[in-house]
PDB file of C-alpha atoms and ligand atoms in Angstrom:
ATOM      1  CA  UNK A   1     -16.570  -0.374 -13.691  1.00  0.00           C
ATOM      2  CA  UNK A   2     -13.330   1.022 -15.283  1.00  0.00           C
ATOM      3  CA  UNK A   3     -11.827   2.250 -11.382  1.00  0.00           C
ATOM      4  CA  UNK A   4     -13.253  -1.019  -9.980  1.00  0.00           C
ATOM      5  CA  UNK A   5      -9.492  -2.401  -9.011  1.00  0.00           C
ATOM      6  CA  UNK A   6      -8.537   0.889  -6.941  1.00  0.00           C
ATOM      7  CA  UNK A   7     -11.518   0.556  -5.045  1.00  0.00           C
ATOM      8  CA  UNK A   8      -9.730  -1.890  -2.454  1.00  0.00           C
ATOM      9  CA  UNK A   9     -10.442  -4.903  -1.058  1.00  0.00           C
ATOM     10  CA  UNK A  10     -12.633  -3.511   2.052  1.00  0.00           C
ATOM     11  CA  UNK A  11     -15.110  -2.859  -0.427  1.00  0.00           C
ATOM     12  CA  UNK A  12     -14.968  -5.783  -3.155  1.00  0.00           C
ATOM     13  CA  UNK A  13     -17.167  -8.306  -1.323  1.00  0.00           C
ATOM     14  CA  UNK A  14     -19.945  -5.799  -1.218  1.00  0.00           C
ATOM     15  CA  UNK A  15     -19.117  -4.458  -4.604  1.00  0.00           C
ATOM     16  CA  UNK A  16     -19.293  -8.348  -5.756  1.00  0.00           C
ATOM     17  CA  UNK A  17     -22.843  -8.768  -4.346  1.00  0.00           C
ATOM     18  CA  UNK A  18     -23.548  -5.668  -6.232  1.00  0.00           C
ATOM     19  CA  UNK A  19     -22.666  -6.807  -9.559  1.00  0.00           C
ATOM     20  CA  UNK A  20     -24.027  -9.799  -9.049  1.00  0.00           C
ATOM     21  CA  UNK A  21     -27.239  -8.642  -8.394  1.00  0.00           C
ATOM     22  CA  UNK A  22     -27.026  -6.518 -11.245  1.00  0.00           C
ATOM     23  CA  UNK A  23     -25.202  -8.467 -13.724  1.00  0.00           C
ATOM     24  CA  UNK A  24     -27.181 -11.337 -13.124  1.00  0.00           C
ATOM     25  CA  UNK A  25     -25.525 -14.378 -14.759  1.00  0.00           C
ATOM     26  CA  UNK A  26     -23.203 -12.582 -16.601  1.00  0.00           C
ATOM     27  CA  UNK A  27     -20.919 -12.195 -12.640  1.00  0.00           C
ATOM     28  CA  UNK A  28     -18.529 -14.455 -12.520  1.00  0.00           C
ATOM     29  CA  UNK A  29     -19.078 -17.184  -9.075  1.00  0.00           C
ATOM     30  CA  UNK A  30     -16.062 -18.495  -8.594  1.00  0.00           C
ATOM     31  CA  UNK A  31     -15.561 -21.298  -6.026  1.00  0.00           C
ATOM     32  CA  UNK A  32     -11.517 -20.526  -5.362  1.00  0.00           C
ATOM     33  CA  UNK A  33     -12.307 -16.998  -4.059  1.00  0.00           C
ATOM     34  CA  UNK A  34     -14.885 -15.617  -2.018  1.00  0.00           C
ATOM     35  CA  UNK A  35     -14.269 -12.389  -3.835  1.00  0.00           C
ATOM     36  CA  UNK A  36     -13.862 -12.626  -7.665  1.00  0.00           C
ATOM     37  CA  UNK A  37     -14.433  -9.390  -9.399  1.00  0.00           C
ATOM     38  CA  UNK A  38     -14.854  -8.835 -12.980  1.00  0.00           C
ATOM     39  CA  UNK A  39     -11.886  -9.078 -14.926  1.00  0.00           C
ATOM     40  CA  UNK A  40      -9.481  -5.720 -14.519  1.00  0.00           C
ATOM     41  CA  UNK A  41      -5.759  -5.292 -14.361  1.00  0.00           C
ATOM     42  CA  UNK A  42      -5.242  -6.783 -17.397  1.00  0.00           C
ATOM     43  CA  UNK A  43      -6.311 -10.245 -17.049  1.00  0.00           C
ATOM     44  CA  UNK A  44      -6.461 -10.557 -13.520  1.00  0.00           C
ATOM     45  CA  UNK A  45      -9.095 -11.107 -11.055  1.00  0.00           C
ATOM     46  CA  UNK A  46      -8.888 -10.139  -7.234  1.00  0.00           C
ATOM     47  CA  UNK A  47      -9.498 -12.782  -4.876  1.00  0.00           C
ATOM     48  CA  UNK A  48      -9.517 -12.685  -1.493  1.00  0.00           C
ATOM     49  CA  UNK A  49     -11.278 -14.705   1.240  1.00  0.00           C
ATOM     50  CA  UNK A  50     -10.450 -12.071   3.973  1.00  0.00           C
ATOM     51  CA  UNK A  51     -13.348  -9.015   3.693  1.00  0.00           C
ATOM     52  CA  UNK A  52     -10.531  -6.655   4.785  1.00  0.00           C
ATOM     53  CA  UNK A  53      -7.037  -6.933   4.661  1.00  0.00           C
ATOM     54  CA  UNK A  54      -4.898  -3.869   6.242  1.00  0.00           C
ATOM     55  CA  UNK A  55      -2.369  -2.264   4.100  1.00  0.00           C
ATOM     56  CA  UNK A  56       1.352  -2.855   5.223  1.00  0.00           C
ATOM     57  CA  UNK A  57       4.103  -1.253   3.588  1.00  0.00           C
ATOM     58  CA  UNK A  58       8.183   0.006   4.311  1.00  0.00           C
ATOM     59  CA  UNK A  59       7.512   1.140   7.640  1.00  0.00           C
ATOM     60  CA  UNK A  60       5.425  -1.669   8.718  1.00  0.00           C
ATOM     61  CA  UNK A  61       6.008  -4.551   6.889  1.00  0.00           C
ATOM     62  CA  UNK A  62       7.258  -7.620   8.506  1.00  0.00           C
ATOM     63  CA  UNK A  63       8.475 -11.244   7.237  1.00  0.00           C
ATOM     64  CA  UNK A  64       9.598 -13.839   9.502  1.00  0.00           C
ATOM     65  CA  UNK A  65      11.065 -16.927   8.948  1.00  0.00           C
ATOM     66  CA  UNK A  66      10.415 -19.647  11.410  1.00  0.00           C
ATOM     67  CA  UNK A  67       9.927 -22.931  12.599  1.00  0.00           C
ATOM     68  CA  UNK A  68      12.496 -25.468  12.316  1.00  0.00           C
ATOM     69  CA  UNK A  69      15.318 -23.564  11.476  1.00  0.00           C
ATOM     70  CA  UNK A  70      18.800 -22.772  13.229  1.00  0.00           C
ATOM     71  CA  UNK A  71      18.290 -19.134  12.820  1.00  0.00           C
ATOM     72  CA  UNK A  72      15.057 -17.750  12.365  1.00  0.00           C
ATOM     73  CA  UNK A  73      14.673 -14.369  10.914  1.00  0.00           C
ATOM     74  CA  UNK A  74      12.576 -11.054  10.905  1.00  0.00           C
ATOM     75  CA  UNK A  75      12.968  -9.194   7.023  1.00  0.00           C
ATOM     76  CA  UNK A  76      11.603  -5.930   6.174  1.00  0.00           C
ATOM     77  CA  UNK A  77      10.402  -4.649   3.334  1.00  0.00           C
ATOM     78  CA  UNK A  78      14.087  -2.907   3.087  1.00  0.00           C
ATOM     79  CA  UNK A  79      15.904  -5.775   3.876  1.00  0.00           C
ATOM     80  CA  UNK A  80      14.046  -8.063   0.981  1.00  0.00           C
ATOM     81  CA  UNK A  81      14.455  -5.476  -1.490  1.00  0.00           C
ATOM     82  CA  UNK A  82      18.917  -5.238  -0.387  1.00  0.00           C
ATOM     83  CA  UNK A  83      18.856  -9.092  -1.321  1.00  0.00           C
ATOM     84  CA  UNK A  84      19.395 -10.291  -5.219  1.00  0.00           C
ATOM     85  CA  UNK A  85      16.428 -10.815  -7.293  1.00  0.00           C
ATOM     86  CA  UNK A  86      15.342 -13.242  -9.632  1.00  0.00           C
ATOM     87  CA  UNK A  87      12.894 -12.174 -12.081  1.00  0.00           C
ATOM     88  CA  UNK A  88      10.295 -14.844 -13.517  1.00  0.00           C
ATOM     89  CA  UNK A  89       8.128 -14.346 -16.843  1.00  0.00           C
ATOM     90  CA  UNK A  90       5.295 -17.320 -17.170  1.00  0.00           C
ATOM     91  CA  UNK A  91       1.862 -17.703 -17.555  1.00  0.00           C
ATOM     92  CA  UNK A  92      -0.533 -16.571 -14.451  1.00  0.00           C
ATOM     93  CA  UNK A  93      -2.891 -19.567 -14.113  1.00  0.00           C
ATOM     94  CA  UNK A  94      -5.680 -19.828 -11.613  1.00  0.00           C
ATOM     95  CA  UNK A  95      -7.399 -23.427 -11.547  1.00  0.00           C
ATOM     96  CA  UNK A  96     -10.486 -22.103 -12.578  1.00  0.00           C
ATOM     97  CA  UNK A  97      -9.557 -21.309 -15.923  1.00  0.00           C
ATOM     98  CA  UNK A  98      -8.509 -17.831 -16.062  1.00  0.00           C
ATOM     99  CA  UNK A  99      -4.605 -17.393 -17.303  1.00  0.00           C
ATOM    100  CA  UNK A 100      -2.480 -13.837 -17.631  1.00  0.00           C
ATOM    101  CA  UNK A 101       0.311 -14.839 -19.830  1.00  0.00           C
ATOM    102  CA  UNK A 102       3.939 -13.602 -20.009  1.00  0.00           C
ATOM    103  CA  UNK A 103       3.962 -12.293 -16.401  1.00  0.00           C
ATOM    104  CA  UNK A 104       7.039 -10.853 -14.478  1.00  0.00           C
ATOM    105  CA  UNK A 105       7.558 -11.425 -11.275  1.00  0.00           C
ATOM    106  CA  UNK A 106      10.796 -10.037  -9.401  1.00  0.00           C
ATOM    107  CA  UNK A 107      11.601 -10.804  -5.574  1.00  0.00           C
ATOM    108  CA  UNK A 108      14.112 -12.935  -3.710  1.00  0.00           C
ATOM    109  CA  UNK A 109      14.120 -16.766  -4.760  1.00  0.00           C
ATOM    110  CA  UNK A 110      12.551 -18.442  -1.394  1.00  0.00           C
ATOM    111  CA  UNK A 111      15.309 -20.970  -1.057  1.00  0.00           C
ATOM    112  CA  UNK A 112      17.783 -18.039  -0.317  1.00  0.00           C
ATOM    113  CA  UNK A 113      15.896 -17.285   3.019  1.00  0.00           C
ATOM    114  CA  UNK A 114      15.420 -20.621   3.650  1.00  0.00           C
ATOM    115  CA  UNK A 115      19.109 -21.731   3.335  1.00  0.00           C
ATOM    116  CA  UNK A 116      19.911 -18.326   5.368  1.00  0.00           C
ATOM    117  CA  UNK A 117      17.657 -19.600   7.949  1.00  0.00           C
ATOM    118  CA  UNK A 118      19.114 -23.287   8.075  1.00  0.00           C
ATOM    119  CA  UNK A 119      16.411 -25.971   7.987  1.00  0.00           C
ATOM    120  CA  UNK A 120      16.731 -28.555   9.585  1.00  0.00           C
ATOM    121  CA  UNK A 121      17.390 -32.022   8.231  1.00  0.00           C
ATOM    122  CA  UNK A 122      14.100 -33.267   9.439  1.00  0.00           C
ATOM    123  CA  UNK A 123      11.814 -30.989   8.013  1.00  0.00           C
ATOM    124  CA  UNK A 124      10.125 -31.983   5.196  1.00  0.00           C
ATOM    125  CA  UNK A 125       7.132 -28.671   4.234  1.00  0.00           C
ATOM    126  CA  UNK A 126       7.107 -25.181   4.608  1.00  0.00           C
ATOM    127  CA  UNK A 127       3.770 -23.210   5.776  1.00  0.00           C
ATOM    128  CA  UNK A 128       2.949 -20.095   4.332  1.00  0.00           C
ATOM    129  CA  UNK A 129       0.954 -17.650   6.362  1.00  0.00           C
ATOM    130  CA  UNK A 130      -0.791 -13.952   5.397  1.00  0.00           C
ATOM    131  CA  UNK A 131      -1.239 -10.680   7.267  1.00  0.00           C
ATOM    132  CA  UNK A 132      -4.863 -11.072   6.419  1.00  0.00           C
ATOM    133  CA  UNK A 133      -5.225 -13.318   9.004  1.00  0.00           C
ATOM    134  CA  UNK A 134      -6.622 -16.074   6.583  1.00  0.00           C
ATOM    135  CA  UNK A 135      -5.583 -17.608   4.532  1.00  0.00           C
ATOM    136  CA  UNK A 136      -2.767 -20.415   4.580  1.00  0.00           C
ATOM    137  CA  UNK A 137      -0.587 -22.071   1.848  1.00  0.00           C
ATOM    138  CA  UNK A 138       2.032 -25.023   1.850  1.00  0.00           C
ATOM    139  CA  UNK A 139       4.934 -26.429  -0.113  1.00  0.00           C
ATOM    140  CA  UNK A 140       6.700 -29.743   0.212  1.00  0.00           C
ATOM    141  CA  UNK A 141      10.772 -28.452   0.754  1.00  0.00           C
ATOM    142  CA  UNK A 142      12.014 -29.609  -3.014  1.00  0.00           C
ATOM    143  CA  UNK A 143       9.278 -27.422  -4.182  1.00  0.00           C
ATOM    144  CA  UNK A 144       9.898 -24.672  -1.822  1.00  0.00           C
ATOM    145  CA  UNK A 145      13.537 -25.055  -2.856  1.00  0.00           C
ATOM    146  CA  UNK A 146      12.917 -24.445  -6.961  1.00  0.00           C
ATOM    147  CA  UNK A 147      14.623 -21.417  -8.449  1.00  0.00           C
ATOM    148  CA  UNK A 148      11.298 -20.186  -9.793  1.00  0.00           C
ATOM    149  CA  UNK A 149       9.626 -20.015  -6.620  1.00  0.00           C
ATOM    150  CA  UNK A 150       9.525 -16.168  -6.127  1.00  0.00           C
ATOM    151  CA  UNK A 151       9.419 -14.061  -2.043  1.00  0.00           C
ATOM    152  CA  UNK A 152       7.815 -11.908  -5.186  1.00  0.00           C
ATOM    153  CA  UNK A 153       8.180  -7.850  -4.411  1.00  0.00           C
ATOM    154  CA  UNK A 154       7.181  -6.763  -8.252  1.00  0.00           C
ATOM    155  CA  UNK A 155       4.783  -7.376 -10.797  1.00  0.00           C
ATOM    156  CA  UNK A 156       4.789  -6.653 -14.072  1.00  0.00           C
ATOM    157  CA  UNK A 157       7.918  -4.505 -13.697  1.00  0.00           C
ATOM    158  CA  UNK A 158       5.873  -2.466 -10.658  1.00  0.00           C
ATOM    159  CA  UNK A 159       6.455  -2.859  -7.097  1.00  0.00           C
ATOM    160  CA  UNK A 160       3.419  -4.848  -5.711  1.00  0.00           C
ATOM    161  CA  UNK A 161      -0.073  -3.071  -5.204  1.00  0.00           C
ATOM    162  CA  UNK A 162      -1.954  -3.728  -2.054  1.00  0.00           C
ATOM    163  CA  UNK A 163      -4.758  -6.144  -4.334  1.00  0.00           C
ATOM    164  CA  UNK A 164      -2.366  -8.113  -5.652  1.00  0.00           C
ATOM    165  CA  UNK A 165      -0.917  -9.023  -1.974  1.00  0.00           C
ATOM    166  CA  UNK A 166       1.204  -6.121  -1.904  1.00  0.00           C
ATOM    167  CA  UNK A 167       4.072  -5.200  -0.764  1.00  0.00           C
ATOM    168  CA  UNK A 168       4.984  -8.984  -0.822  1.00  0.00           C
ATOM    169  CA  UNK A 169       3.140 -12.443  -2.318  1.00  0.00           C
ATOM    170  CA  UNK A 170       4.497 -15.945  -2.674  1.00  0.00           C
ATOM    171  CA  UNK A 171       5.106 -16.314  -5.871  1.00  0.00           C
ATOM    172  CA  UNK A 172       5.166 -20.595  -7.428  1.00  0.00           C
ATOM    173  CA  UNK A 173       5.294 -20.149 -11.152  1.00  0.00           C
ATOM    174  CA  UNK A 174       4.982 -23.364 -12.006  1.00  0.00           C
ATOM    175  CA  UNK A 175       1.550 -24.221 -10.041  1.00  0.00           C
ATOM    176  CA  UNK A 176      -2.030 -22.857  -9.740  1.00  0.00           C
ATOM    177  CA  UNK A 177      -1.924 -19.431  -8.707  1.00  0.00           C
ATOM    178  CA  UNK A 178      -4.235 -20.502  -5.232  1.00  0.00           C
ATOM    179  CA  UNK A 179      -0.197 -21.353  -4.608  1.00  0.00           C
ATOM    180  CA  UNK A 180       0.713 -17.936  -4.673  1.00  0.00           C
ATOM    181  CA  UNK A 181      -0.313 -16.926  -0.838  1.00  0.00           C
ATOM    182  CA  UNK A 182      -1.345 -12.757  -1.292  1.00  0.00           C
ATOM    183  CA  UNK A 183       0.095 -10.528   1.855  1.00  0.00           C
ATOM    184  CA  UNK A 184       2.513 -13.002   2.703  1.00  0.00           C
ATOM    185  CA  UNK A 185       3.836 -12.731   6.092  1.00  0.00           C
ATOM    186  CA  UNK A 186       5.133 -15.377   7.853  1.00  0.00           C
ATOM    187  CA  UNK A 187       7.216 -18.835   6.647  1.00  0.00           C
ATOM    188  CA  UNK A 188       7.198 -21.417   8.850  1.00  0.00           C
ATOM    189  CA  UNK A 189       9.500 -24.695   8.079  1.00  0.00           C
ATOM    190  CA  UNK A 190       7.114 -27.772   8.963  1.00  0.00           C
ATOM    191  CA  UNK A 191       7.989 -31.591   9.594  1.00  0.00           C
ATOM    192  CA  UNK A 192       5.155 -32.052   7.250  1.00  0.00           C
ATOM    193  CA  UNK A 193       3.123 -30.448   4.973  1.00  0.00           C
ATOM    194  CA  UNK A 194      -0.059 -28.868   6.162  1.00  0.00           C
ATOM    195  CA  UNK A 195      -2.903 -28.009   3.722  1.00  0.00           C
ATOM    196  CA  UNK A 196      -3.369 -25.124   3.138  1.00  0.00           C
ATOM    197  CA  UNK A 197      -7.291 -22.730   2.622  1.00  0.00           C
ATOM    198  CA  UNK A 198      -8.242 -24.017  -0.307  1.00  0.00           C
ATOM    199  CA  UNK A 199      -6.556 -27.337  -0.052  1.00  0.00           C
ATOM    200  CA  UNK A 200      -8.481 -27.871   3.476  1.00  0.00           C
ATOM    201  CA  UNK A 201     -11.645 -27.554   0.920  1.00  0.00           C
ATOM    202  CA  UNK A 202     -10.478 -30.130  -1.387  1.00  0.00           C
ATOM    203  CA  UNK A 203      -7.946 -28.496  -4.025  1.00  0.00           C
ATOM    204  CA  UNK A 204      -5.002 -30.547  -4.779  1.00  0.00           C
ATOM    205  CA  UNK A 205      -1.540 -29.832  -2.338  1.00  0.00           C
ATOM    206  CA  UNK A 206       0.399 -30.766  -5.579  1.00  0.00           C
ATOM    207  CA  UNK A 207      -0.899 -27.647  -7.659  1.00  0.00           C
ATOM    208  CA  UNK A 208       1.329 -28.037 -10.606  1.00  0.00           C
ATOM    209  CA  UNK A 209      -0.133 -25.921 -13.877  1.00  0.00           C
ATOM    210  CA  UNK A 210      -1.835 -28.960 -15.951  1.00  0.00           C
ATOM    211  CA  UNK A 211      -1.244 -32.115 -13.657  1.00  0.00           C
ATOM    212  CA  UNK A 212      -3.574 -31.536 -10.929  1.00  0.00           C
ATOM    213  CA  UNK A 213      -7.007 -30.641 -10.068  1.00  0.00           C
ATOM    214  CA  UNK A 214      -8.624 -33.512 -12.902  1.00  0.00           C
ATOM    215  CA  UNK A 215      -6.830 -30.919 -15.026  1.00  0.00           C
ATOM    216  CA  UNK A 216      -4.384 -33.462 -16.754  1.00  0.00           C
ATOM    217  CA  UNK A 217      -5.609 -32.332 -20.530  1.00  0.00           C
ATOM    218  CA  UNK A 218      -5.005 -28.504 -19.457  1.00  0.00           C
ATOM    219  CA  UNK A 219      -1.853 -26.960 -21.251  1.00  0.00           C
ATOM    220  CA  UNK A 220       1.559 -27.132 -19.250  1.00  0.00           C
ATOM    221  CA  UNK A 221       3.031 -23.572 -19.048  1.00  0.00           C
TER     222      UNK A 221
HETATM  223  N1  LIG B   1      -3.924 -14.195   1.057  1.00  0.00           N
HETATM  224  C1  LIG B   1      -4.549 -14.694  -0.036  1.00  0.00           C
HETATM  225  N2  LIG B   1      -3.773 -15.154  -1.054  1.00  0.00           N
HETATM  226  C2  LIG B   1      -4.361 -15.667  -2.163  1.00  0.00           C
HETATM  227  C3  LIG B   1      -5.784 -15.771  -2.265  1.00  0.00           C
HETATM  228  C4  LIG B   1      -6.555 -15.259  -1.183  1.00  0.00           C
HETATM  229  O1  LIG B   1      -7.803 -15.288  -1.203  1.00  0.00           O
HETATM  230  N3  LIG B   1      -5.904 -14.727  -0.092  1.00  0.00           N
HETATM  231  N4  LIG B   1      -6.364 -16.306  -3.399  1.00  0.00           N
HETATM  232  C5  LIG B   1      -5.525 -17.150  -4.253  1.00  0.00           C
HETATM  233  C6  LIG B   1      -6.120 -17.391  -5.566  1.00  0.00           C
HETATM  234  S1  LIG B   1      -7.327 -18.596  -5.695  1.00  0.00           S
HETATM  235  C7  LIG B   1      -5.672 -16.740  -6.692  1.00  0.00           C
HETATM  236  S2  LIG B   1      -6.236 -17.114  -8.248  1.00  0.00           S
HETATM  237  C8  LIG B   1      -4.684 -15.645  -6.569  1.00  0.00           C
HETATM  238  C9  LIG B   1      -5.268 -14.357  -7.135  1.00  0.00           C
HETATM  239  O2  LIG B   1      -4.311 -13.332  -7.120  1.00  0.00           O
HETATM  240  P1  LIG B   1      -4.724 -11.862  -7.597  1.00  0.00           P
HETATM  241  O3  LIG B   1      -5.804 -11.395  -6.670  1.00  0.00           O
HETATM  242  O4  LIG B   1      -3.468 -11.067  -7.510  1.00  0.00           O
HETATM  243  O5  LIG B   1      -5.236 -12.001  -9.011  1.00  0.00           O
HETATM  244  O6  LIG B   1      -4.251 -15.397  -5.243  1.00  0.00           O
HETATM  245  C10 LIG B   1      -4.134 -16.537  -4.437  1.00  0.00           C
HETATM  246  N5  LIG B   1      -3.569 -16.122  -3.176  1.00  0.00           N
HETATM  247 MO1  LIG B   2      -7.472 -18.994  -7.993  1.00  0.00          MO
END
């Protein structure tokens, strides 16, 4: 089980059934990801609701920036990693209970590309969507707009591995990590906000760490 996380994601879902079936109740169901291995990488667990997600990295890595904005944008992995960083260190949290604490994240702060983009004044959400083809995330603009909201290109002081939603994941400290859309490739500036995957299946839009999800008692990180 040690090399599970280098297996890839092609594999997990399989892999998952096979522990499962093995492990009995011991394998952890999850209802926020279709794939939720056992936990590797320090902390973490894997999720993804795509079976396979293709591997993008310098040469083929794309980020646009769209929707209602004066000047939308096409970034490359280069081109992210020329702009200034931010790096954030808080608690990982995923609303099922599981928590990674004293994380960094490093990557450009999203307002930068928003304000380089030029919303317009009536859009009110941003949409978040993934080169997996999948799955979807949203922010309202003030949240989109917080300095610890994270166009994330590291990880614990390591560029971005393809599991984690490598080379590039949204990265919203301060709410459930179902925030933080893996293989982020396109965002799209929205009159209003549109749920996103898990949202669509009854998760709260408002994520923040301890204040939604009938998780009021849960710590605030
Ligand atoms: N594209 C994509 N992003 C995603 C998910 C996913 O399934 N697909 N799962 C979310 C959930 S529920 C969690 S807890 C985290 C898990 O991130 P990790 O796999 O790096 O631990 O990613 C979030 N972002
Ligand atoms: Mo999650």
């Amino acid at each position: 089980m040690v090399g599970l996380g280098a297996v890839g994601l092609a594999a997990a879902p399989v892999l998952q059934r096979g522990f499962e079936s093995v492990l009995g109740a011991t394998a952890d169901k999850d209802p926020t990801g279709i794939t939720s291995l056992l936990p590797n990488g320090g902390g973490f667990r894997y999720y993804s609701v795509a079976s396979s997600v293709p591997r993008r990295g310098p040469g083929d890595y794309r980020l646009t920036v769209d929707g209602m904005v004066e000047r939308p944008a096409t970034y490359t992995l280069d081109d992210l990693g020329r702009l200034p960083q931010t790096r954030v260190v808080r608690d990982v949290q995923c609303v099922t209970g599981w928590r990674v604490p004293n994380t960094p994240f490093e990557g450009v702060p999203l307002y930068r590309l928003l304000d380089a983009a030029g919303v317009s004044p009536q859009a009110r959400a941003i949409r978040f969507t993934c080169f997996d083809g999948a799955y979807t995330e949203s922010l309202t603009l003030p949240q989109a707009r917080r300095d610890d909201v994270l166009v994330a290109l590291r990880m614990q002081d390591q560029p971005l591995g393809h599991t984690h939603g490598g080379p590039v994941r949204l990265y919203a400290a301060p709410m459930y990590f179902y925030k933080s859309a893996k293989w982020l490739s396109g965002i799209t500036v929205t009159r209003d906000v549109e749920p996103g995957y898990w949202e669509r299946l009854g998760y709260d839009v408002d994520a923040w760490v301890g204040k939604s999800n009938g998780r009021d008692d849960a710590p605030t990180v």
